[in-house]
Amino acid sequence: EAAARLSTNNSPRSNVIHQTKFYHHYMPGKSQLIYSSFNFQNHTANVIKRTGYFDDNDGIFFEQAGDGTLTWVVRSYVTGSPVERRVTQTNWSADVCDGSGASGFDIDISKTQLIFIDFQWLGVGKVRCGFVHDGVPVIAHEFNNSNNLPTVYMSNPNLPVRCEMRNQGITNGAYFDQICSTVMSEGGYIEAGQDWGATT
């Protein structure tokens, strides 16, 4: 199916992470654009599914909870431990994607989806999150940071693409399909120096 299937078993602590080894470089002053396509499938009790641009400390991602709740999340390590700003579907600022918004888009999470994350860092820039439907970007939520927070909104803008699934209790296990993803620096990308990696 040209997809990577992530799955957990029935252990309450079972989890799976599929993540790029490369941490994609943010170019100061240029918007970073991330696309990720996937199928979360139907929700499963006590299983959390996530996809986006993040690691254990920082990042931006889309999440499906075990009860089916859909959430956009910004994770920050500014305090020295991960803290999350979470906005559930009913509170998305631009379009709640249930057919009632200006776009008319009604998300069916059991079908394939293409999300986008567009962020200006500079420590305090704007984050836009949404879906590409029929070739048209639908902004679902915007995180406004400048003049709203006392610190930068995340510690590190150089992050990997990541998909993960975690059991949070008794469950029969679940799965979802990661299809494709990309990270782009809008306005060009020129960087001096060498990239380094480790083979494990």
C-alpha positions as a printed NumPy array, in Angstrom:
array([[  0.   ,   0.   ,   0.   ],
       [  3.057,   2.308,  -0.184],
       [  2.729,   2.929,   3.557],
       [  4.423,   1.987,   6.81 ],
       [  2.015,   0.326,   9.235],
       [  2.581,   1.194,  12.891],
       [  0.97 ,  -1.174,  15.376],
       [  0.824,  -1.876,  19.086],
       [ -0.088,  -5.125,  20.84 ],
       [ -2.34 ,  -5.611,  23.873],
       [  0.291,  -4.655,  26.467],
       [ -0.726,  -1.466,  28.345],
       [  2.809,  -0.107,  27.778],
       [  3.183,  -1.028,  24.111],
       [  4.263,   1.852,  21.86 ],
       [  5.844,   2.441,  18.46 ],
       [  7.767,   5.423,  17.027],
       [  8.714,   5.94 ,  13.381],
       [ 10.978,   8.985,  13.143],
       [ 13.525,  10.466,  10.761],
       [ 17.109,  10.303,  11.992],
       [ 17.633,  13.73 ,  10.435],
       [ 16.622,  16.828,  12.402],
       [ 15.477,  19.26 ,   9.723],
       [ 17.167,  22.652,   9.877],
       [ 15.079,  25.769,  10.375],
       [ 16.369,  28.788,   8.451],
       [ 15.943,  31.983,  10.528],
       [ 13.19 ,  34.222,   9.208],
       [ 11.853,  31.633,   6.738],
       [  8.633,  29.739,   7.232],
       [  8.988,  25.984,   7.71 ],
       [  6.317,  23.9  ,   5.956],
       [  5.619,  20.27 ,   6.84 ],
       [  3.246,  17.87 ,   5.088],
       [  2.297,  14.436,   6.407],
       [ -0.107,  11.92 ,   4.885],
       [ -1.522,   9.022,   6.877],
       [ -4.6  ,   7.054,   7.893],
       [ -5.221,   6.945,  11.64 ],
       [ -8.042,   4.431,  11.06 ],
       [-10.879,   4.393,  13.587],
       [-10.014,   5.328,  17.156],
       [ -9.235,   2.606,  19.697],
       [ -9.813,   2.931,  23.444],
       [ -6.639,   3.724,  25.41 ],
       [ -4.505,   4.281,  22.28 ],
       [ -3.047,   7.678,  21.264],
       [ -1.917,   8.264,  17.657],
       [  0.25 ,  11.22 ,  16.579],
       [  1.888,  12.585,  13.447],
       [  3.847,  15.768,  12.824],
       [  7.146,  17.552,  13.381],
       [  8.29 ,  16.748,  16.914],
       [ 10.435,  14.794,  19.344],
       [ 10.157,  14.076,  23.08 ],
       [ 10.83 ,  17.721,  24.004],
       [  9.542,  20.108,  21.343],
       [  7.352,  20.223,  18.28 ],
       [  3.967,  20.501,  16.614],
       [  1.705,  17.546,  15.913],
       [ -1.795,  16.24 ,  15.224],
       [ -3.264,  13.696,  17.631],
       [ -6.148,  11.247,  17.855],
       [ -7.037,  10.18 ,  21.414],
       [ -8.487,   6.838,  22.435],
       [-11.983,   8.337,  22.586],
       [-11.654,   9.796,  19.08 ],
       [-10.897,  13.382,  20.121],
       [ -8.742,  15.218,  17.553],
       [ -6.202,  17.739,  18.841],
       [ -3.492,  20.076,  17.546],
       [ -0.566,  20.287,  19.971],
       [  2.498,  22.496,  20.45 ],
       [  5.067,  20.888,  22.758],
       [  7.74 ,  23.022,  24.457],
       [ 10.828,  22.269,  26.536],
       [ 11.311,  25.899,  27.619],
       [ 10.742,  25.052,  31.308],
       [ 13.198,  22.128,  31.258],
       [ 10.47 ,  19.522,  30.927],
       [  7.928,  19.007,  28.109],
       [  4.792,  21.156,  28.401],
       [  1.97 ,  20.905,  25.856],
       [ -0.533,  23.481,  24.605],
       [ -3.453,  21.369,  23.392],
       [ -6.445,  22.54 ,  21.356],
       [ -9.249,  20.042,  20.673],
       [-11.375,  20.113,  17.526],
       [-14.311,  22.042,  19.01 ],
       [-11.905,  24.882,  19.899],
       [ -9.955,  25.17 ,  16.628],
       [ -9.72 ,  28.869,  15.833],
       [-10.071,  28.885,  12.043],
       [-12.208,  25.892,  10.99 ],
       [-13.427,  23.001,  13.161],
       [-13.564,  20.794,  10.036],
       [-16.966,  19.281,  10.768],
       [-18.667,  20.715,   7.69 ],
       [-19.869,  23.857,   9.479],
       [-16.822,  26.021,   8.67 ],
       [-16.213,  28.29 ,   5.692],
       [-14.383,  25.506,   3.85 ],
       [-17.23 ,  23.004,   4.224],
       [-14.588,  20.355,   4.968],
       [-15.918,  17.528,   7.167],
       [-13.024,  15.339,   8.291],
       [-13.454,  11.56 ,   8.22 ],
       [-10.482,  10.383,  10.249],
       [-11.031,   6.772,   9.164],
       [ -9.93 ,   7.845,   5.663],
       [ -6.52 ,   9.03 ,   4.448],
       [ -5.601,  12.587,   5.447],
       [ -2.94 ,  15.098,   4.438],
       [ -2.042,  17.552,   7.192],
       [  0.16 ,  20.607,   6.961],
       [  2.035,  22.551,   9.616],
       [  3.36 ,  25.98 ,   8.707],
       [  5.401,  27.797,  11.326],
       [  7.412,  30.955,  11.711],
       [  9.808,  30.475,  14.567],
       [ 12.077,  33.402,  15.467],
       [ 11.091,  32.163,  18.905],
       [  7.715,  33.884,  18.945],
       [  6.142,  33.524,  15.477],
       [  2.811,  32.083,  14.373],
       [  1.98 ,  28.397,  13.917],
       [ -0.726,  27.356,  11.421],
       [ -2.124,  23.821,  11.278],
       [ -4.615,  22.25 ,   8.945],
       [ -5.511,  19.834,   6.189],
       [ -5.171,  19.741,   2.428],
       [ -8.557,  18.718,   1.008],
       [ -9.122,  18.35 ,  -2.742],
       [ -5.874,  20.245,  -3.303],
       [ -6.942,  23.223,  -1.16 ],
       [ -5.28 ,  24.047,   2.201],
       [ -7.832,  24.304,   5.017],
       [ -6.404,  26.097,   8.05 ],
       [ -7.9  ,  24.499,  11.157],
       [ -6.071,  26.281,  13.98 ],
       [ -3.551,  29.052,  14.526],
       [ -1.291,  29.346,  17.569],
       [ -0.452,  33.035,  18.041],
       [  2.614,  33.52 ,  20.202],
       [  4.036,  37.047,  19.901],
       [  2.643,  39.318,  22.625],
       [  0.884,  36.295,  24.15 ],
       [  3.653,  34.297,  25.861],
       [  6.487,  35.366,  28.196],
       [  9.016,  33.084,  26.445],
       [  9.659,  31.428,  23.096],
       [  6.94 ,  28.914,  22.211],
       [  9.351,  25.98 ,  21.832],
       [ 13.039,  25.544,  22.547],
       [ 14.179,  23.98 ,  19.286],
       [ 12.775,  24.496,  15.767],
       [ 15.163,  21.881,  14.292],
       [ 13.127,  18.695,  14.604],
       [ 12.389,  15.339,  12.965],
       [  9.275,  14.135,  11.216],
       [  7.653,  11.639,  13.554],
       [  4.699,   9.288,  13.817],
       [  3.959,   7.493,  17.056],
       [  1.316,   5.398,  18.753],
       [  1.101,   4.685,  22.475],
       [ -1.12 ,   2.411,  24.537],
       [ -2.334,   4.064,  27.723],
       [ -4.146,   1.186,  29.35 ],
       [ -5.866,  -2.102,  28.64 ],
       [ -6.486,  -2.475,  24.91 ],
       [ -6.431,  -5.026,  22.12 ],
       [ -3.827,  -2.928,  20.32 ],
       [ -4.263,  -0.776,  17.244],
       [ -2.566,   0.38 ,  14.081],
       [ -2.304,   3.272,  11.668],
       [ -0.629,   3.822,   8.316],
       [  2.056,   6.439,   7.722],
       [  2.178,   7.204,   4.012],
       [  4.494,  10.122,   3.206],
       [  5.953,  13.319,   4.64 ],
       [  8.181,  16.246,   3.717],
       [  9.761,  19.319,   5.315],
       [ 10.406,  22.476,   3.272],
       [ 11.944,  25.841,   4.027],
       [  9.741,  28.391,   2.284],
       [ 11.774,  31.078,   0.58 ],
       [ 14.748,  28.817,  -0.198],
       [ 17.296,  26.822,   1.719],
       [ 21.022,  27.586,   1.703],
       [ 23.202,  26.3  ,   4.499],
       [ 26.962,  26.117,   4.989],
       [ 28.754,  23.297,   6.809],
       [ 28.333,  19.571,   6.925],
       [ 25.418,  17.364,   7.904],
       [ 26.255,  14.586,  10.309],
       [ 24.462,  11.363,  11.104],
       [ 24.928,   8.137,  12.992],
       [ 24.04 ,   4.676,  11.758],
       [ 22.402,   2.479,  14.391]])
